Amino acid sequence: MKTYPVHEDFRKLQMGIPLYKPVLPFLQRMTRTVYLRQSIPESLNIKRETCIAYDGYPIPIEVFSPKEINPNAPCLLFLHGGAFVLPAADHHKKLIIDFALGCSCKVVIADYRLAPRYPYPYGLEDCFSVYRWIEEHAKELSIDPERIAIYGDSAGGALTAGLTHLIRARSQKMPQFQMLIYPVLDARLSTDSMQKYVDTPIWNAKLNAKMWKLYLAEKKDSYASPNEMTSLEGLPNTYIEVNEFDCLRDEAIEYAKKLQKTGIEVNLVKTEGTVHGFELNYESSYTQMIIGQRIAYIKEQFALR
């Protein structure tokens, strides 16, 4: 394994995700348990809801809401990462808490169905159903329908990007903006960073190839692999964040350039010394700085309406 000049805060992040079908049920249960054990501050409320998917499946939803929040609040739909095979982790809940309190907004997290039991397009269709549910229930949730946005990291970034294309194709109201955090965007595995970073910690090109095989077991199209989309017209303002030592870096930069060429407003943030999933060291001052930049972007965009 090569030694990369990773920021000192992230050098100890050497774990990876063992993407083997026999162990995934255990990892899913363990990740869910850790998420549930992560406490929330007294200044937040959680409301648990259920959204019915296109095939009748009940999708669990959590709505995080600051107790001191104005009516008709903005809302962030949070699509968590986890290689399409894992549920939300504890650091995702920490992010949700920081976004809800830091941006004075409601955050909805969708517990979408996971591969390999539910390969593409189940997860994406679940996310579309939740997005529609938020729109349809905006009044009773005291959400401003003009200020709904979507946030996704890693695999959640793929779902976020794919969802905006699906929303456009199905003539639904586009979200105010989207945030793609070190996103998965291209199943072709052909970029320079994908060829280079085959042994980086947490995530690398080898794991990425295994992930796509699990996720695309039955079907593949450009909604699953958004960088293959031929048209990006009409998509919302976009925040894209990439890591320096990440096999996914170049496909996200390429997507950002395509959006900019189309005339979409893009804020591209290139973090330095970082690896995929660097928020696992949540207390790092560098991590907190980057999270602060995300919060600033969310607040700025929501204030535009």
PDB file of N, CA and C in Angstrom, residues 160-235:
ATOM      1  N   THR A 160     -28.630  11.822  -4.928  1.00  0.00           N
ATOM      2  CA  THR A 160     -29.035  13.222  -5.054  1.00  0.00           C
ATOM      3  C   THR A 160     -28.988  13.679  -6.507  1.00  0.00           C
ATOM      4  N   ALA A 161     -27.869  13.410  -7.177  1.00  0.00           N
ATOM      5  CA  ALA A 161     -27.742  13.814  -8.578  1.00  0.00           C
ATOM      6  C   ALA A 161     -28.760  13.091  -9.452  1.00  0.00           C
ATOM      7  N   GLY A 162     -28.896  11.797  -9.244  1.00  0.00           N
ATOM      8  CA  GLY A 162     -29.872  11.029 -10.020  1.00  0.00           C
ATOM      9  C   GLY A 162     -31.285  11.509  -9.764  1.00  0.00           C
ATOM     10  N   LEU A 163     -31.565  11.884  -8.520  1.00  0.00           N
ATOM     11  CA  LEU A 163     -32.909  12.338  -8.164  1.00  0.00           C
ATOM     12  C   LEU A 163     -33.270  13.624  -8.879  1.00  0.00           C
ATOM     13  N   THR A 164     -32.323  14.571  -8.997  1.00  0.00           N
ATOM     14  CA  THR A 164     -32.650  15.812  -9.699  1.00  0.00           C
ATOM     15  C   THR A 164     -32.980  15.539 -11.171  1.00  0.00           C
ATOM     16  N   HIS A 165     -32.272  14.599 -11.775  1.00  0.00           N
ATOM     17  CA  HIS A 165     -32.595  14.227 -13.159  1.00  0.00           C
ATOM     18  C   HIS A 165     -33.961  13.563 -13.233  1.00  0.00           C
ATOM     19  N   LEU A 166     -34.286  12.737 -12.250  1.00  0.00           N
ATOM     20  CA  LEU A 166     -35.581  12.056 -12.233  1.00  0.00           C
ATOM     21  C   LEU A 166     -36.702  13.061 -12.014  1.00  0.00           C
ATOM     22  N   ILE A 167     -36.474  14.031 -11.141  1.00  0.00           N
ATOM     23  CA  ILE A 167     -37.460  15.087 -10.900  1.00  0.00           C
ATOM     24  C   ILE A 167     -37.725  15.857 -12.194  1.00  0.00           C
ATOM     25  N   ARG A 168     -36.666  16.163 -12.920  1.00  0.00           N
ATOM     26  CA  ARG A 168     -36.816  16.875 -14.191  1.00  0.00           C
ATOM     27  C   ARG A 168     -37.594  16.027 -15.193  1.00  0.00           C
ATOM     28  N   ALA A 169     -37.248  14.745 -15.299  1.00  0.00           N
ATOM     29  CA  ALA A 169     -37.891  13.861 -16.271  1.00  0.00           C
ATOM     30  C   ALA A 169     -39.374  13.674 -15.971  1.00  0.00           C
ATOM     31  N   ARG A 170     -39.737  13.721 -14.689  1.00  0.00           N
ATOM     32  CA  ARG A 170     -41.131  13.492 -14.294  1.00  0.00           C
ATOM     33  C   ARG A 170     -41.876  14.794 -14.041  1.00  0.00           C
ATOM     34  N   SER A 171     -41.267  15.895 -14.471  1.00  0.00           N
ATOM     35  CA  SER A 171     -41.907  17.219 -14.453  1.00  0.00           C
ATOM     36  C   SER A 171     -42.355  17.634 -13.061  1.00  0.00           C
ATOM     37  N   GLN A 172     -41.538  17.307 -12.054  1.00  0.00           N
ATOM     38  CA  GLN A 172     -41.799  17.771 -10.701  1.00  0.00           C
ATOM     39  C   GLN A 172     -41.043  19.070 -10.458  1.00  0.00           C
ATOM     40  N   LYS A 173     -41.405  19.761  -9.392  1.00  0.00           N
ATOM     41  CA  LYS A 173     -40.748  21.016  -9.057  1.00  0.00           C
ATOM     42  C   LYS A 173     -39.314  20.730  -8.618  1.00  0.00           C
ATOM     43  N   MET A 174     -38.367  21.416  -9.238  1.00  0.00           N
ATOM     44  CA  MET A 174     -36.954  21.200  -8.941  1.00  0.00           C
ATOM     45  C   MET A 174     -36.618  21.733  -7.547  1.00  0.00           C
ATOM     46  N   PRO A 175     -35.725  21.049  -6.819  1.00  0.00           N
ATOM     47  CA  PRO A 175     -35.289  21.588  -5.523  1.00  0.00           C
ATOM     48  C   PRO A 175     -34.569  22.915  -5.701  1.00  0.00           C
ATOM     49  N   GLN A 176     -34.491  23.685  -4.631  1.00  0.00           N
ATOM     50  CA  GLN A 176     -33.839  24.989  -4.722  1.00  0.00           C
ATOM     51  C   GLN A 176     -32.352  24.838  -5.045  1.00  0.00           C
ATOM     52  N   PHE A 177     -31.706  23.832  -4.450  1.00  0.00           N
ATOM     53  CA  PHE A 177     -30.306  23.545  -4.747  1.00  0.00           C
ATOM     54  C   PHE A 177     -30.006  22.103  -4.355  1.00  0.00           C
ATOM     55  N   GLN A 178     -28.840  21.624  -4.791  1.00  0.00           N
ATOM     56  CA  GLN A 178     -28.385  20.287  -4.418  1.00  0.00           C
ATOM     57  C   GLN A 178     -26.941  20.368  -3.931  1.00  0.00           C
ATOM     58  N   MET A 179     -26.595  19.454  -3.003  1.00  0.00           N
ATOM     59  CA  MET A 179     -25.233  19.392  -2.474  1.00  0.00           C
ATOM     60  C   MET A 179     -24.712  17.973  -2.656  1.00  0.00           C
ATOM     61  N   LEU A 180     -23.592  17.866  -3.368  1.00  0.00           N
ATOM     62  CA  LEU A 180     -22.981  16.570  -3.673  1.00  0.00           C
ATOM     63  C   LEU A 180     -21.635  16.523  -2.959  1.00  0.00           C
ATOM     64  N   ILE A 181     -21.557  15.704  -1.914  1.00  0.00           N
ATOM     65  CA  ILE A 181     -20.363  15.622  -1.082  1.00  0.00           C
ATOM     66  C   ILE A 181     -19.585  14.366  -1.462  1.00  0.00           C
ATOM     67  N   TYR A 182     -18.355  14.541  -1.956  1.00  0.00           N
ATOM     68  CA  TYR A 182     -17.541  13.466  -2.545  1.00  0.00           C
ATOM     69  C   TYR A 182     -18.434  12.380  -3.179  1.00  0.00           C
ATOM     70  N   PRO A 183     -19.192  12.784  -4.204  1.00  0.00           N
ATOM     71  CA  PRO A 183     -20.237  11.909  -4.736  1.00  0.00           C
ATOM     72  C   PRO A 183     -19.739  10.794  -5.650  1.00  0.00           C
ATOM     73  N   VAL A 184     -20.485   9.712  -5.652  1.00  0.00           N
ATOM     74  CA  VAL A 184     -20.378   8.644  -6.648  1.00  0.00           C
ATOM     75  C   VAL A 184     -21.187   9.101  -7.859  1.00  0.00           C
ATOM     76  N   LEU A 185     -20.559   9.163  -9.040  1.00  0.00           N
ATOM     77  CA  LEU A 185     -21.276   9.719 -10.186  1.00  0.00           C
ATOM     78  C   LEU A 185     -21.088   8.954 -11.488  1.00  0.00           C
ATOM     79  N   ASP A 186     -20.184   7.988 -11.525  1.00  0.00           N
ATOM     80  CA  ASP A 186     -19.846   7.407 -12.825  1.00  0.00           C
ATOM     81  C   ASP A 186     -19.488   5.928 -12.686  1.00  0.00           C
ATOM     82  N   ALA A 187     -20.305   5.076 -13.287  1.00  0.00           N
ATOM     83  CA  ALA A 187     -20.084   3.628 -13.214  1.00  0.00           C
ATOM     84  C   ALA A 187     -19.041   3.142 -14.209  1.00  0.00           C
ATOM     85  N   ARG A 188     -18.523   4.034 -15.046  1.00  0.00           N
ATOM     86  CA  ARG A 188     -17.571   3.606 -16.071  1.00  0.00           C
ATOM     87  C   ARG A 188     -16.152   3.422 -15.525  1.00  0.00           C
ATOM     88  N   LEU A 189     -15.850   3.982 -14.360  1.00  0.00           N
ATOM     89  CA  LEU A 189     -14.570   3.749 -13.664  1.00  0.00           C
ATOM     90  C   LEU A 189     -13.361   4.117 -14.528  1.00  0.00           C
ATOM     91  N   SER A 190     -13.438   5.233 -15.225  1.00  0.00           N
ATOM     92  CA  SER A 190     -12.417   5.536 -16.237  1.00  0.00           C
ATOM     93  C   SER A 190     -11.580   6.776 -15.954  1.00  0.00           C
ATOM     94  N   THR A 191     -11.807   7.482 -14.866  1.00  0.00           N
ATOM     95  CA  THR A 191     -11.075   8.723 -14.627  1.00  0.00           C
ATOM     96  C   THR A 191      -9.651   8.445 -14.140  1.00  0.00           C
ATOM     97  N   ASP A 192      -8.832   9.480 -14.167  1.00  0.00           N
ATOM     98  CA  ASP A 192      -7.451   9.339 -13.699  1.00  0.00           C
ATOM     99  C   ASP A 192      -7.393   8.979 -12.216  1.00  0.00           C
ATOM    100  N   SER A 193      -8.220   9.628 -11.403  1.00  0.00           N
ATOM    101  CA  SER A 193      -8.187   9.340  -9.964  1.00  0.00           C
ATOM    102  C   SER A 193      -8.670   7.919  -9.677  1.00  0.00           C
ATOM    103  N   MET A 194      -9.570   7.411 -10.522  1.00  0.00           N
ATOM    104  CA  MET A 194     -10.037   6.033 -10.343  1.00  0.00           C
ATOM    105  C   MET A 194      -8.925   5.046 -10.669  1.00  0.00           C
ATOM    106  N   GLN A 195      -8.087   5.392 -11.617  1.00  0.00           N
ATOM    107  CA  GLN A 195      -6.961   4.529 -11.961  1.00  0.00           C
ATOM    108  C   GLN A 195      -5.844   4.645 -10.924  1.00  0.00           C
ATOM    109  N   LYS A 196      -5.733   5.797 -10.299  1.00  0.00           N
ATOM    110  CA  LYS A 196      -4.609   6.072  -9.396  1.00  0.00           C
ATOM    111  C   LYS A 196      -4.838   5.579  -7.982  1.00  0.00           C
ATOM    112  N   TYR A 197      -6.023   5.830  -7.422  1.00  0.00           N
ATOM    113  CA  TYR A 197      -6.252   5.562  -6.001  1.00  0.00           C
ATOM    114  C   TYR A 197      -6.924   4.201  -5.790  1.00  0.00           C
ATOM    115  N   VAL A 198      -6.110   3.183  -5.917  1.00  0.00           N
ATOM    116  CA  VAL A 198      -6.612   1.804  -5.795  1.00  0.00           C
ATOM    117  C   VAL A 198      -6.417   1.241  -4.394  1.00  0.00           C
ATOM    118  N   ASP A 199      -5.709   1.990  -3.528  1.00  0.00           N
ATOM    119  CA  ASP A 199      -5.412   1.467  -2.200  1.00  0.00           C
ATOM    120  C   ASP A 199      -5.531   2.532  -1.108  1.00  0.00           C
ATOM    121  N   THR A 200      -6.264   3.591  -1.359  1.00  0.00           N
ATOM    122  CA  THR A 200      -6.465   4.629  -0.350  1.00  0.00           C
ATOM    123  C   THR A 200      -7.342   4.104   0.781  1.00  0.00           C
ATOM    124  N   PRO A 201      -7.169   4.638   2.002  1.00  0.00           N
ATOM    125  CA  PRO A 201      -7.952   4.160   3.137  1.00  0.00           C
ATOM    126  C   PRO A 201      -9.426   4.532   3.033  1.00  0.00           C
ATOM    127  N   ILE A 202     -10.258   3.795   3.717  1.00  0.00           N
ATOM    128  CA  ILE A 202     -11.715   3.939   3.777  1.00  0.00           C
ATOM    129  C   ILE A 202     -12.376   3.564   2.451  1.00  0.00           C
ATOM    130  N   TRP A 203     -11.917   4.201   1.368  1.00  0.00           N
ATOM    131  CA  TRP A 203     -12.539   3.946   0.067  1.00  0.00           C
ATOM    132  C   TRP A 203     -11.492   4.025  -1.024  1.00  0.00           C
ATOM    133  N   ASN A 204     -11.636   3.154  -2.042  1.00  0.00           N
ATOM    134  CA  ASN A 204     -10.683   3.155  -3.156  1.00  0.00           C
ATOM    135  C   ASN A 204     -11.335   2.536  -4.377  1.00  0.00           C
ATOM    136  N   ALA A 205     -10.589   2.517  -5.473  1.00  0.00           N
ATOM    137  CA  ALA A 205     -11.149   2.065  -6.751  1.00  0.00           C
ATOM    138  C   ALA A 205     -11.594   0.603  -6.708  1.00  0.00           C
ATOM    139  N   LYS A 206     -10.885  -0.233  -5.964  1.00  0.00           N
ATOM    140  CA  LYS A 206     -11.267  -1.652  -5.870  1.00  0.00           C
ATOM    141  C   LYS A 206     -12.624  -1.808  -5.183  1.00  0.00           C
ATOM    142  N   LEU A 207     -12.793  -1.104  -4.072  1.00  0.00           N
ATOM    143  CA  LEU A 207     -14.081  -1.150  -3.385  1.00  0.00           C
ATOM    144  C   LEU A 207     -15.175  -0.529  -4.244  1.00  0.00           C
ATOM    145  N   ASN A 208     -14.822   0.520  -4.971  1.00  0.00           N
ATOM    146  CA  ASN A 208     -15.799   1.192  -5.821  1.00  0.00           C
ATOM    147  C   ASN A 208     -16.349   0.255  -6.895  1.00  0.00           C
ATOM    148  N   ALA A 209     -15.473  -0.559  -7.481  1.00  0.00           N
ATOM    149  CA  ALA A 209     -15.912  -1.515  -8.504  1.00  0.00           C
ATOM    150  C   ALA A 209     -16.835  -2.579  -7.896  1.00  0.00           C
ATOM    151  N   LYS A 210     -16.517  -3.036  -6.699  1.00  0.00           N
ATOM    152  CA  LYS A 210     -17.378  -4.011  -6.017  1.00  0.00           C
ATOM    153  C   LYS A 210     -18.744  -3.410  -5.715  1.00  0.00           C
ATOM    154  N   MET A 211     -18.736  -2.145  -5.279  1.00  0.00           N
ATOM    155  CA  MET A 211     -19.986  -1.460  -4.969  1.00  0.00           C
ATOM    156  C   MET A 211     -20.926  -1.423  -6.169  1.00  0.00           C
ATOM    157  N   TRP A 212     -20.376  -1.042  -7.343  1.00  0.00           N
ATOM    158  CA  TRP A 212     -21.215  -0.947  -8.528  1.00  0.00           C
ATOM    159  C   TRP A 212     -21.808  -2.308  -8.904  1.00  0.00           C
ATOM    160  N   LYS A 213     -21.056  -3.372  -8.720  1.00  0.00           N
ATOM    161  CA  LYS A 213     -21.579  -4.710  -9.031  1.00  0.00           C
ATOM    162  C   LYS A 213     -22.742  -5.074  -8.123  1.00  0.00           C
ATOM    163  N   LEU A 214     -22.658  -4.681  -6.858  1.00  0.00           N
ATOM    164  CA  LEU A 214     -23.754  -4.953  -5.926  1.00  0.00           C
ATOM    165  C   LEU A 214     -24.972  -4.097  -6.238  1.00  0.00           C
ATOM    166  N   TYR A 215     -24.720  -2.841  -6.586  1.00  0.00           N
ATOM    167  CA  TYR A 215     -25.813  -1.892  -6.800  1.00  0.00           C
ATOM    168  C   TYR A 215     -26.515  -2.098  -8.132  1.00  0.00           C
ATOM    169  N   LEU A 216     -25.741  -2.404  -9.177  1.00  0.00           N
ATOM    170  CA  LEU A 216     -26.314  -2.540 -10.521  1.00  0.00           C
ATOM    171  C   LEU A 216     -26.488  -4.006 -10.900  1.00  0.00           C
ATOM    172  N   ALA A 217     -27.002  -4.777  -9.981  1.00  0.00           N
ATOM    173  CA  ALA A 217     -27.134  -6.217 -10.216  1.00  0.00           C
ATOM    174  C   ALA A 217     -28.108  -6.537 -11.342  1.00  0.00           C
ATOM    175  N   GLU A 218     -29.109  -5.675 -11.528  1.00  0.00           N
ATOM    176  CA  GLU A 218     -30.164  -5.997 -12.489  1.00  0.00           C
ATOM    177  C   GLU A 218     -30.285  -4.983 -13.618  1.00  0.00           C
ATOM    178  N   LYS A 219     -29.855  -3.745 -13.380  1.00  0.00           N
ATOM    179  CA  LYS A 219     -30.144  -2.694 -14.353  1.00  0.00           C
ATOM    180  C   LYS A 219     -29.121  -1.578 -14.224  1.00  0.00           C
ATOM    181  N   LYS A 220     -28.829  -0.922 -15.348  1.00  0.00           N
ATOM    182  CA  LYS A 220     -27.968   0.258 -15.318  1.00  0.00           C
ATOM    183  C   LYS A 220     -28.464   1.278 -16.331  1.00  0.00           C
ATOM    184  N   ASP A 221     -28.539   2.532 -15.904  1.00  0.00           N
ATOM    185  CA  ASP A 221     -28.823   3.617 -16.829  1.00  0.00           C
ATOM    186  C   ASP A 221     -28.195   4.891 -16.277  1.00  0.00           C
ATOM    187  N   SER A 222     -28.380   6.003 -16.963  1.00  0.00           N
ATOM    188  CA  SER A 222     -27.701   7.230 -16.571  1.00  0.00           C
ATOM    189  C   SER A 222     -28.293   7.861 -15.317  1.00  0.00           C
ATOM    190  N   TYR A 223     -29.472   7.436 -14.871  1.00  0.00           N
ATOM    191  CA  TYR A 223     -29.985   7.922 -13.592  1.00  0.00           C
ATOM    192  C   TYR A 223     -29.179   7.317 -12.446  1.00  0.00           C
ATOM    193  N   ALA A 224     -28.643   6.120 -12.646  1.00  0.00           N
ATOM    194  CA  ALA A 224     -27.756   5.506 -11.657  1.00  0.00           C
ATOM    195  C   ALA A 224     -26.365   6.099 -11.744  1.00  0.00           C
ATOM    196  N   SER A 225     -25.931   6.443 -12.946  1.00  0.00           N
ATOM    197  CA  SER A 225     -24.577   6.947 -13.211  1.00  0.00           C
ATOM    198  C   SER A 225     -24.691   8.332 -13.849  1.00  0.00           C
ATOM    199  N   PRO A 226     -24.992   9.375 -13.038  1.00  0.00           N
ATOM    200  CA  PRO A 226     -25.381  10.680 -13.585  1.00  0.00           C
ATOM    201  C   PRO A 226     -24.361  11.337 -14.503  1.00  0.00           C
ATOM    202  N   ASN A 227     -23.088  10.985 -14.361  1.00  0.00           N
ATOM    203  CA  ASN A 227     -22.087  11.604 -15.240  1.00  0.00           C
ATOM    204  C   ASN A 227     -22.256  11.167 -16.686  1.00  0.00           C
ATOM    205  N   GLU A 228     -23.081  10.151 -16.929  1.00  0.00           N
ATOM    206  CA  GLU A 228     -23.350   9.687 -18.285  1.00  0.00           C
ATOM    207  C   GLU A 228     -24.557  10.385 -18.901  1.00  0.00           C
ATOM    208  N   MET A 229     -25.205  11.271 -18.148  1.00  0.00           N
ATOM    209  CA  MET A 229     -26.337  12.018 -18.681  1.00  0.00           C
ATOM    210  C   MET A 229     -25.880  12.925 -19.820  1.00  0.00           C
ATOM    211  N   THR A 230     -26.644  12.963 -20.889  1.00  0.00           N
ATOM    212  CA  THR A 230     -26.293  13.806 -22.040  1.00  0.00           C
ATOM    213  C   THR A 230     -26.774  15.236 -21.880  1.00  0.00           C
ATOM    214  N   SER A 231     -27.798  15.452 -21.053  1.00  0.00           N
ATOM    215  CA  SER A 231     -28.324  16.800 -20.840  1.00  0.00           C
ATOM    216  C   SER A 231     -28.386  17.110 -19.352  1.00  0.00           C
ATOM    217  N   LEU A 232     -27.870  18.290 -19.005  1.00  0.00           N
ATOM    218  CA  LEU A 232     -27.928  18.756 -17.625  1.00  0.00           C
ATOM    219  C   LEU A 232     -28.731  20.056 -17.521  1.00  0.00           C
ATOM    220  N   GLU A 233     -29.476  20.354 -18.548  1.00  0.00           N
ATOM    221  CA  GLU A 233     -30.273  21.570 -18.571  1.00  0.00           C
ATOM    222  C   GLU A 233     -31.314  21.557 -17.451  1.00  0.00           C
ATOM    223  N   GLY A 234     -31.511  22.729 -16.854  1.00  0.00           N
ATOM    224  CA  GLY A 234     -32.595  22.897 -15.899  1.00  0.00           C
ATOM    225  C   GLY A 234     -32.326  22.382 -14.501  1.00  0.00           C
ATOM    226  N   LEU A 235     -31.092  21.951 -14.216  1.00  0.00           N
ATOM    227  CA  LEU A 235     -30.776  21.465 -12.879  1.00  0.00           C
ATOM    228  C   LEU A 235     -30.534  22.648 -11.942  1.00  0.00           C
TER     229      LEU A 235
END
